[in-house]
Coordinates of C-alpha atoms in Angstrom, one line a residue:
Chain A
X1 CA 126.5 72.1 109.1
X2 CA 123.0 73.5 108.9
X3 CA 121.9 71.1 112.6
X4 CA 125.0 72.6 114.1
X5 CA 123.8 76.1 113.4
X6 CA 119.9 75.3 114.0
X7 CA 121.1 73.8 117.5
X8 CA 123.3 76.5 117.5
X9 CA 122.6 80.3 119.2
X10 CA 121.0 83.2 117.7
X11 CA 124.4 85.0 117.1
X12 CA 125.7 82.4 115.4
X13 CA 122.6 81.7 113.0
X14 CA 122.6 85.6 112.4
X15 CA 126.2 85.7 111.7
X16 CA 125.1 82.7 109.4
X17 CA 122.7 85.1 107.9
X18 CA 125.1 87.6 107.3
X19 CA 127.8 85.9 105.2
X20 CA 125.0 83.9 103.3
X21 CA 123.1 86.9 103.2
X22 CA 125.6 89.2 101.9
X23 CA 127.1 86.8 99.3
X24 CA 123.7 86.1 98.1
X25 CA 123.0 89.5 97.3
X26 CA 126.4 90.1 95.9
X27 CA 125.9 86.5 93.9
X28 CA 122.3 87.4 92.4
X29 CA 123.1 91.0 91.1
X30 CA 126.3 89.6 90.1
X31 CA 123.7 87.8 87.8
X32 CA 121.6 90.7 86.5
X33 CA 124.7 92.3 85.7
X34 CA 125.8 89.6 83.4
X35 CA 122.4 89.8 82.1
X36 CA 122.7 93.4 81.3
X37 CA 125.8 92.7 79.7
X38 CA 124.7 90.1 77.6
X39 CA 122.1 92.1 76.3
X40 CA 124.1 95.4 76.0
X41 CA 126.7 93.2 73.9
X42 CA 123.7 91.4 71.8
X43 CA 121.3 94.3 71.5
X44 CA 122.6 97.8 72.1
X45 CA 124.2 98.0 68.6
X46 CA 121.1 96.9 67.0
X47 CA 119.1 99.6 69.1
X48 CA 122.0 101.6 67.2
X49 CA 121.3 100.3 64.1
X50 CA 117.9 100.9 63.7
X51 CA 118.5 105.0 65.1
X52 CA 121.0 105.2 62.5
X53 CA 118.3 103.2 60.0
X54 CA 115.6 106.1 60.9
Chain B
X1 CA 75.2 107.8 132.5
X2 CA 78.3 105.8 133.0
X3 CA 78.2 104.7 128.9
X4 CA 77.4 108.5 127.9
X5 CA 80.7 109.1 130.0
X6 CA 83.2 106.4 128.8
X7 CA 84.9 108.5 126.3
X8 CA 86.1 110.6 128.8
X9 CA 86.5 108.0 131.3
X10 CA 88.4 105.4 129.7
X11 CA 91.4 107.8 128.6
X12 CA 95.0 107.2 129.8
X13 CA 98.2 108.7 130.2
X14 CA 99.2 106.4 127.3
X15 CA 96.6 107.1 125.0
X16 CA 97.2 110.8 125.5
X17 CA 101.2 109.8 124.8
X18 CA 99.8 107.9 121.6
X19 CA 98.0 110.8 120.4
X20 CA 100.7 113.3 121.0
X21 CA 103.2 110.9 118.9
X22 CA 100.0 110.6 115.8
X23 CA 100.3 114.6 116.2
X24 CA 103.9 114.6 116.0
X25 CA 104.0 112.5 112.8
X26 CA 101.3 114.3 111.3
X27 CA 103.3 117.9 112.1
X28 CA 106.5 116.5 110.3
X29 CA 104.2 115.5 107.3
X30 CA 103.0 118.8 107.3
X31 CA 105.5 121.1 108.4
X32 CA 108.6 119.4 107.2
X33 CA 107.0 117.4 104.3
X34 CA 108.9 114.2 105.9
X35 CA 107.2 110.7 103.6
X36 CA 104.0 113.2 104.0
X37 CA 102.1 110.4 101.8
X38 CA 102.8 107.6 104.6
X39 CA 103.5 109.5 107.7
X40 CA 100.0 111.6 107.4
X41 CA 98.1 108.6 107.3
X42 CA 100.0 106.7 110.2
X43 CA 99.9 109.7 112.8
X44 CA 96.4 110.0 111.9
X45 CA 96.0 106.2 112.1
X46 CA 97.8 106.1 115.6
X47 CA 95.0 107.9 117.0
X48 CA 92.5 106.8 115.4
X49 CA 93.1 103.3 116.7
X50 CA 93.9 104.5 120.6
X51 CA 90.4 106.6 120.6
X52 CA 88.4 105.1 123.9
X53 CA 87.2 101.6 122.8
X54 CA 89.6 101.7 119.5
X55 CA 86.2 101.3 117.6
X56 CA 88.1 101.6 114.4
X57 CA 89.7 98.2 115.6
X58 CA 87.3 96.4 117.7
X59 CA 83.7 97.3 116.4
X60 CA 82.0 95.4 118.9
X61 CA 83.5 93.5 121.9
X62 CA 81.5 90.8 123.4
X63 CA 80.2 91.5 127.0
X64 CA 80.9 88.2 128.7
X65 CA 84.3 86.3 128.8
X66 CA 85.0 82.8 126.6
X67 CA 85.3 80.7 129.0
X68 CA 86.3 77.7 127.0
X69 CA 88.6 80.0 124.9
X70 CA 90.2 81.5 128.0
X71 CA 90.3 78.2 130.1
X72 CA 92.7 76.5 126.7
X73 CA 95.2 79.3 126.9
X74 CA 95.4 79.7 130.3
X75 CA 96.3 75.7 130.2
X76 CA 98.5 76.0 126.8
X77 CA 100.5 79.5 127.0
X78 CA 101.8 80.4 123.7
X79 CA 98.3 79.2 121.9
X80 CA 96.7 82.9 121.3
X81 CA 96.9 83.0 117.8
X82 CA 95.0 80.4 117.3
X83 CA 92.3 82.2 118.2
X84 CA 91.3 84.9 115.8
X85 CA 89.1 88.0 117.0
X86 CA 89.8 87.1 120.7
X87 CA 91.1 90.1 122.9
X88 CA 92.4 89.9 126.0
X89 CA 91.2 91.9 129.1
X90 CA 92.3 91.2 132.7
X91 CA 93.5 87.6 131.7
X92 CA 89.7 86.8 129.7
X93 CA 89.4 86.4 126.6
X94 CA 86.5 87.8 124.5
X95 CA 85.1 87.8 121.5
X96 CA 85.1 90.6 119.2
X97 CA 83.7 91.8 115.6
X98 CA 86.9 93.4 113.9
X99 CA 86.3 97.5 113.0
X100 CA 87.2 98.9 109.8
X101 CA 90.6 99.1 110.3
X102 CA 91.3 95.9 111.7
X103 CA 90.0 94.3 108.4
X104 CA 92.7 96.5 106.2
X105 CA 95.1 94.7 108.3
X106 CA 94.2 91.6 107.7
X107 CA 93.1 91.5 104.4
X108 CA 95.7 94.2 102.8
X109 CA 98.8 93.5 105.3
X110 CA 99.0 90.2 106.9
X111 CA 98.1 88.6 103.4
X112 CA 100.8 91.0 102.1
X113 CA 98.5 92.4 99.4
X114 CA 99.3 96.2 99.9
X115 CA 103.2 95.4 99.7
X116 CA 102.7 93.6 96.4
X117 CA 100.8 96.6 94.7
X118 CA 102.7 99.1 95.8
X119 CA 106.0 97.2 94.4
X120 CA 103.7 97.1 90.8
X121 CA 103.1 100.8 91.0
X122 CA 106.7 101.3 92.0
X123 CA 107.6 98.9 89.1
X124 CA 106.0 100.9 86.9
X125 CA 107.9 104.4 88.1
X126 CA 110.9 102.6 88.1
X127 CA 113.4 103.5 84.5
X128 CA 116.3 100.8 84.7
X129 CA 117.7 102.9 81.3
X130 CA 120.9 104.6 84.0
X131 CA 121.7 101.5 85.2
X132 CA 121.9 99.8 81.9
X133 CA 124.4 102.5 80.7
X134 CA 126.1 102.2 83.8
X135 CA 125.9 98.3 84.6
X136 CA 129.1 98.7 87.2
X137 CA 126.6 100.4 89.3
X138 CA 124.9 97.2 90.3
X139 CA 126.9 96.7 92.5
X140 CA 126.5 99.6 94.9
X141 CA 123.0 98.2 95.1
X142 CA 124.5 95.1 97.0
X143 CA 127.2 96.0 99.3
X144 CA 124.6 99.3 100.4
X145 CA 122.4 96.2 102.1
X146 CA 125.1 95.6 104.8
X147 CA 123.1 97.6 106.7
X148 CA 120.6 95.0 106.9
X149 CA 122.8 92.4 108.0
X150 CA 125.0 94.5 110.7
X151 CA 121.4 95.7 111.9
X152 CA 120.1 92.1 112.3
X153 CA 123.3 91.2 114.5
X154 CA 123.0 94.7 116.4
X155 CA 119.4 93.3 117.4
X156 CA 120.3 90.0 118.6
X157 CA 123.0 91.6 120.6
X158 CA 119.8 93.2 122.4
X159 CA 118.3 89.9 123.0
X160 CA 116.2 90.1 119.6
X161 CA 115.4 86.6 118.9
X162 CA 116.4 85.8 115.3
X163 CA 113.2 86.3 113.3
X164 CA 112.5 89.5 114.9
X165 CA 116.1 90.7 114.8
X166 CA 115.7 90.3 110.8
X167 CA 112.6 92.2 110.6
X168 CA 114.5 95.2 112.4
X169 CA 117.8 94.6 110.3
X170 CA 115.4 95.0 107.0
X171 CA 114.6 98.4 108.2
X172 CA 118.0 98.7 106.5
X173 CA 116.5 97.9 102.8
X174 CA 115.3 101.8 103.3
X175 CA 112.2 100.2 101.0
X176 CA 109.2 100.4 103.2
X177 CA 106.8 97.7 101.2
X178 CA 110.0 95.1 101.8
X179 CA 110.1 96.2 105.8
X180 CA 106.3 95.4 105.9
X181 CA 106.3 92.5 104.2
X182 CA 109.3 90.7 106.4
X183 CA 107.8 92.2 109.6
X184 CA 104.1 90.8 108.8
X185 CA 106.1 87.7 108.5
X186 CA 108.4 87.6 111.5
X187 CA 107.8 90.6 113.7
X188 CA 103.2 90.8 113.9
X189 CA 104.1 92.3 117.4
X190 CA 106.3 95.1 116.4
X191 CA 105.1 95.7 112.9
X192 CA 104.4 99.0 113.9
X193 CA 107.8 100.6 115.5
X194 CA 109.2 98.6 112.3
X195 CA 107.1 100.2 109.8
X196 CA 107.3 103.6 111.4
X197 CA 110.9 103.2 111.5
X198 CA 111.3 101.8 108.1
X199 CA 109.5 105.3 106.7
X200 CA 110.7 107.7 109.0
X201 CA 114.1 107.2 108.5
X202 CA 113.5 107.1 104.7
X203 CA 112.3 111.3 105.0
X204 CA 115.3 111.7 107.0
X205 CA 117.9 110.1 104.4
X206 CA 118.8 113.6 103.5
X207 CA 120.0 114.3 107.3
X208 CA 121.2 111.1 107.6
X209 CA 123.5 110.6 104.5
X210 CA 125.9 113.4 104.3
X211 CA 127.4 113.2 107.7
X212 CA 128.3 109.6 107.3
X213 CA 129.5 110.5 103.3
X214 CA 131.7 113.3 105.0
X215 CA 133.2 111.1 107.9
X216 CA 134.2 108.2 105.0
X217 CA 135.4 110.6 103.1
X218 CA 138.5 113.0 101.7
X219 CA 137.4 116.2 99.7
X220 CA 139.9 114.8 97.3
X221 CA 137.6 111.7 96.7
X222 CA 134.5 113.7 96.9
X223 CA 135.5 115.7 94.0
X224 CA 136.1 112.5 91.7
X225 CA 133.9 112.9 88.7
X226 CA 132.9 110.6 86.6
X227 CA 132.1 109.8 83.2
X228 CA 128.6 109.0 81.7
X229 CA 128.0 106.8 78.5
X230 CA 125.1 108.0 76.8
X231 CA 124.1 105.2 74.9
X232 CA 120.7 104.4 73.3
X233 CA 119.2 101.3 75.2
X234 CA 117.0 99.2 72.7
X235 CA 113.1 98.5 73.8
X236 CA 113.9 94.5 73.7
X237 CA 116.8 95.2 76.7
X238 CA 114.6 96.9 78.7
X239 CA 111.5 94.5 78.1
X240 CA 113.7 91.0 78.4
X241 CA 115.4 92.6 82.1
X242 CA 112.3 92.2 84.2
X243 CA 111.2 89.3 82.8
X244 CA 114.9 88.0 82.9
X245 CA 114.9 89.0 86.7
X246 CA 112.0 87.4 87.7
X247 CA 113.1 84.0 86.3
X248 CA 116.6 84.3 88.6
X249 CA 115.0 85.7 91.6
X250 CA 112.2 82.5 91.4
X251 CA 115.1 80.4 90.7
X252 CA 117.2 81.6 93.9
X253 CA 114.6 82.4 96.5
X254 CA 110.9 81.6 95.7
X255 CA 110.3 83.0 98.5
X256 CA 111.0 86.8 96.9
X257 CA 108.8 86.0 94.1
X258 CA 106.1 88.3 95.5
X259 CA 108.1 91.1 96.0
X260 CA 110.0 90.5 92.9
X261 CA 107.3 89.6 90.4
X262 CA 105.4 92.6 91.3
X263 CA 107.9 95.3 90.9
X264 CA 109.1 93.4 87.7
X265 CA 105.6 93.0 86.5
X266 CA 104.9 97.2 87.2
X267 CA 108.2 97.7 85.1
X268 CA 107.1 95.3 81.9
X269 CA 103.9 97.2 82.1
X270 CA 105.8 100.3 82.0
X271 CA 108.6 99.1 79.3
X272 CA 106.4 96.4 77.0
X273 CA 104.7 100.0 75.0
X274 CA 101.3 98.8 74.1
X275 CA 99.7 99.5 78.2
X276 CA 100.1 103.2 78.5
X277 CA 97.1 103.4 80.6
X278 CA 97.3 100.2 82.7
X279 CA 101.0 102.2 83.5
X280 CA 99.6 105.5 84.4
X281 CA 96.9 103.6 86.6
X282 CA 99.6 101.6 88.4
X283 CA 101.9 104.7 88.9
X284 CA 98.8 107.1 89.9
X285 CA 95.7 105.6 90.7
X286 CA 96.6 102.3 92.1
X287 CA 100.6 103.7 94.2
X288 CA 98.2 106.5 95.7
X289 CA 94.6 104.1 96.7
X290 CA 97.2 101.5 98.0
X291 CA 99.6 104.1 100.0
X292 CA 96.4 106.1 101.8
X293 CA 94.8 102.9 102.9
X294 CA 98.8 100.9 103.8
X295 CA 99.7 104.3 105.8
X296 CA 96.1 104.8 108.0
X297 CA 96.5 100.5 108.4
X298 CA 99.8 101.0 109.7
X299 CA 98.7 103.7 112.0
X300 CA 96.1 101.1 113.2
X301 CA 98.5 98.8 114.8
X302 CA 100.1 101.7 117.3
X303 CA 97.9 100.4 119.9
X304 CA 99.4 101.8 123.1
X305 CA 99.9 99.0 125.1
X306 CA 102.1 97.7 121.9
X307 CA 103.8 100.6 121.1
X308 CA 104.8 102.2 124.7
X309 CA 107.4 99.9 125.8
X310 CA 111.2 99.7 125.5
X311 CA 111.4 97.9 122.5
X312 CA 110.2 100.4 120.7
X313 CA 112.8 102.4 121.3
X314 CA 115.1 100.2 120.9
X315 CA 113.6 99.4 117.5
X316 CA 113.6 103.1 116.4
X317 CA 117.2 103.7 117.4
X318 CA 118.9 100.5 115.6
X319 CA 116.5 101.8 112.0
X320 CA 119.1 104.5 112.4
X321 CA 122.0 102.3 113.2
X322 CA 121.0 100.2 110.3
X323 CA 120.9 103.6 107.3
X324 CA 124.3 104.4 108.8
X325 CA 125.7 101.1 108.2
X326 CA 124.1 100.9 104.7
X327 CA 125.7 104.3 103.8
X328 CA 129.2 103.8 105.2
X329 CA 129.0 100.3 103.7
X330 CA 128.4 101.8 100.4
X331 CA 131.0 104.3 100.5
X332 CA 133.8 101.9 102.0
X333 CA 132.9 99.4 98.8
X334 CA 133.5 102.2 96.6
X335 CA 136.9 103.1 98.2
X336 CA 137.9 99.4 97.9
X337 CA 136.7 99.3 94.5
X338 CA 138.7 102.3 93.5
X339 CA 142.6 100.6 95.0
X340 CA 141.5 98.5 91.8
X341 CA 140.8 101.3 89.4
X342 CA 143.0 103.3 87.3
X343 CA 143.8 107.1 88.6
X344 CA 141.5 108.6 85.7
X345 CA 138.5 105.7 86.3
X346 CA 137.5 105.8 90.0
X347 CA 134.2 106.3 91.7
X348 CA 133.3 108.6 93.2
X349 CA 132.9 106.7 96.9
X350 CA 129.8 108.7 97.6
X351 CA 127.9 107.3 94.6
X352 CA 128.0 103.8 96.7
X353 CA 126.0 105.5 99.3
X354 CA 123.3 105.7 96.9
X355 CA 123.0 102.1 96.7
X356 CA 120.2 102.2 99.3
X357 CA 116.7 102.0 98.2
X358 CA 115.5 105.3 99.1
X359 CA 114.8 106.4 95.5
X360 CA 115.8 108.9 93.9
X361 CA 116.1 111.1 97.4
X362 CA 119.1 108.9 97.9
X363 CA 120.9 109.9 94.4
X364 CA 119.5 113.7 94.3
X365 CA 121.7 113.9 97.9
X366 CA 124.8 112.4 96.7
X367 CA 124.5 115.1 93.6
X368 CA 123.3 118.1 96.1
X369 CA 126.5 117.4 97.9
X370 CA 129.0 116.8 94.6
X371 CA 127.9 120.4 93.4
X372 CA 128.7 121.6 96.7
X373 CA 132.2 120.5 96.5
X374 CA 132.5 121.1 93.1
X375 CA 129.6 123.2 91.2
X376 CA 130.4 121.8 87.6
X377 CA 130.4 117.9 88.7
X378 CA 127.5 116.4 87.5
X379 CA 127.2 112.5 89.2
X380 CA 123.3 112.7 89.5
X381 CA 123.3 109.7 86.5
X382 CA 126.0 107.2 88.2
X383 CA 123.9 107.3 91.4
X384 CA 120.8 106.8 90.2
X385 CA 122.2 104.2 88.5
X386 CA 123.2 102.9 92.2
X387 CA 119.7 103.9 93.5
X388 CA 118.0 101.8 91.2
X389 CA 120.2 98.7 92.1
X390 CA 119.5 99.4 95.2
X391 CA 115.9 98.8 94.7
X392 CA 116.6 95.7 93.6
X393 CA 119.5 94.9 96.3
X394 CA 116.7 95.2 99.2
X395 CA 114.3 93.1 97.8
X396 CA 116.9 90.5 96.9
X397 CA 118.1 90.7 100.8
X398 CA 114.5 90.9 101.7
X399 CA 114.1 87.4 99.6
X400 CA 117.2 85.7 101.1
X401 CA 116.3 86.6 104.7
X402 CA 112.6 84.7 104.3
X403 CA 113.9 82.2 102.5
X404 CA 116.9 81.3 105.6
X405 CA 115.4 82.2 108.5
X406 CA 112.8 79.9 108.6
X407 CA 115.8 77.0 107.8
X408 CA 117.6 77.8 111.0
X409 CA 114.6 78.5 113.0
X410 CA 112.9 76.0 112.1

């Protein structure tokens, strides 16, 4: 796949660049949003908590 | 006599062009306090660099031709940068002693040092806290890079080869360290159209923006508010996110690390509690020493002869093609999102046009033009909840395009 596109013309390795691109993006903030969830869900009530506490 | 006159003598037209376009930047600066903090410095860079002999970039020039050095490229085309401090005039080569500006470039953009401090002072500006109440918002902050990408194909459509074709798409990020850094990478020989492009367009976000919003748009959908959680965010969240970040982002492209690790590292700074003062230096001190000297340094690679041409042009025209495409690509993934949504949960589609980077300009636009609609909607939170992925969206894309270029180019 990746000699046909290095052989391949510069539209095609920037269309390449595109979808990869744009998945990429989507796929890595995909994973800082489950990050934020997780620690919304694990901390946020204890952040709660300890307001509540004070 | 003929020294004592060389000032005068060795002006062109083009120089004269050069100055006129430092002028002109410095004017909007001034006048219509456009980026004034990076476009001040580059007008007054641009001529400082095309004065007669450019001493600011060349502080001595040798008087006599390499003969050896100008005999190997002459026989090898393509071999000039392997010689460093050799200038070319009337197909010679000579030798020169680099002038102050000159070494800025090298040593604070070409190593990519002034990118990586200003990311740690913007790091340390940055408050994820809106985004964390609004986690949705993330995703604004990726589909608002599709400017990038269209841009990059745009280019190579003009005969852009790829590596230059990406430096212009990332004029898209609307994040100026992340333009520099790509172009000082792939594009040395139009890192000054890129750069000016990358900020310019920034200023003009505001001008940019609403006319796309509107086009995209129903007043119907641009009169969708929104609600806001207000929810207390604990001090581990916000300390474990950059750290957190940094580990996925070394994980998925090394390549980004720089760029990552330094706006992450600004933000821990900011967010750890215990380095108030190394914050307030990174935010003041160390975002204004690095912008004066990045903005004069950028100015100093306007050199006529690479600046005047076509390409230029071309370069400036596609940075606006490539905002446009960020900002409808924004609002269209909000209006697909919302065919998703219930009736009394949908977005408000002009929040995903402040998924670009240009913070907060970006978000305070979306909100000047929700208040227009509708006085009593307030959606300045939701977008600078986008904004603020959007800072991380560009520098992700910035990342991903260094890290697959070089595959298919090989």
């Amino acid at each position: 796949m990746l000699d046909f596109l290095i052989n391949g013309t510069d539209i095609q390795k920037g269309l390449f660049v595109t979808l990869v691109g744009m998945i990429g993006v989507f796929s890595v903030l995909i994973l800082f949003y489950l990050i934020i969830k997780l620690f919304s869900g694990a901390f946020f009530n204890t952040g709660k908590q300890q307001d509540q506490g004070q | 006599m003929d020294e004592l006159l060389a000032g005068f003598t060795s002006i062109d037209l083009k120089m004269v062009i050069m100055y006129l376009i430092g002028l002109t930047l410095i004017v909007l600066a001034i006048k219509k306090n456009y980026e004034p903090m990076l476009l001040l410095p580059i007008g007054f860079g641009a001529i400082l660099v095309n004065l007669p002999q450019s001493v600011v970039k060349y502080a001595s020039i040798a008087s006599e031709p390499d003969l050896f050095v100008t005999d190997f490229i002459r026989n090898n085309p393509g071999t000039e940068h392997l010689f460093k401090h050799y200038i070319e005039i009337n197909g010679a080569y000579y030798k020169y002693e680099p002038g102050i500006l000159e070494i800025l470039l090298e040593s604070g953009i070409l190593t990519e040092l002034f990118p990586v401090l200003i990311f740690i002072g913007i790091g340390a500006m940055i408050d994820f806290t809106p985004l964390f109440k609004n986690p949705v918002m993330i995703f604004f902050g990726a589909a608002a890079q599709f400017g990038i990408f269209a841009t990059l194909l745009v280019a190579i459509a003009f005969g852009f080869d790829l590596k230059t074709a990406s430096a212009i798409g990332i004029i898209g990020a609307a994040d100026g360290p992340t333009a520099i850094y790509v172009a000082s990478k792939f594009a040395r020989d139009y890192f000054g159209p890129i750069s000016v492009a990358a900020y310019s367009y920034m200023s003009l976000v505001p001008i940019i923006q609403p006319p796309v919003i509107r086009l995209l748009t129903t007043r119907k959908e641009r009169l969708i508010r929104m609600e806001y959680r207000e929810e207390k965010v604990s001090k581990f969240v916000l300390i474990a996110f950059p750290i957190a970040v940094t580990l996925i982002a070394g994980i998925v492209a090394p390549i980004s690390v720089p760029l990552v690790g330094s706006l992450m590292f600004g933000n821990l700074i900011r967010e750890c509690g215990v380095l108030e003062r190394l914050s307030q230096a990174a935010q003041n001190e160390l975002s204004n020493l690095v912008t004066l000297l990045l903005g004069i340094t950028i100015g100093s690679t306007m050199l006529a002869d690479n600046f005047l041409r076509p390409e230029t042009l071309l370069i400036l025209a596609m940075g606006l093609v490539a905002f446009v495409f960020d900002t409808a690509g924004g609002v269209m993934f909000a209006k697909f999102l919302n065919l998703f949504r219930k009736k009394d949960n949908k977005f408000n589609p002009m929040i995903g046009a402040a998924g670009i980077s240009a913070f907060p300009m970006s978000a305070r636009v979306i909100q000047r033009m929700a208040q227009k609609e509708d006085p009593t909607n307030f959606v300045l939170m939701q977008a600078v909840s986008a904004n603020v992925s959007g800072q991380l969206g560009s520098i992700v894309a910035g990342g991903l395009i260094l890290a697959l270029v070089p595959i298919l180019v090989g």
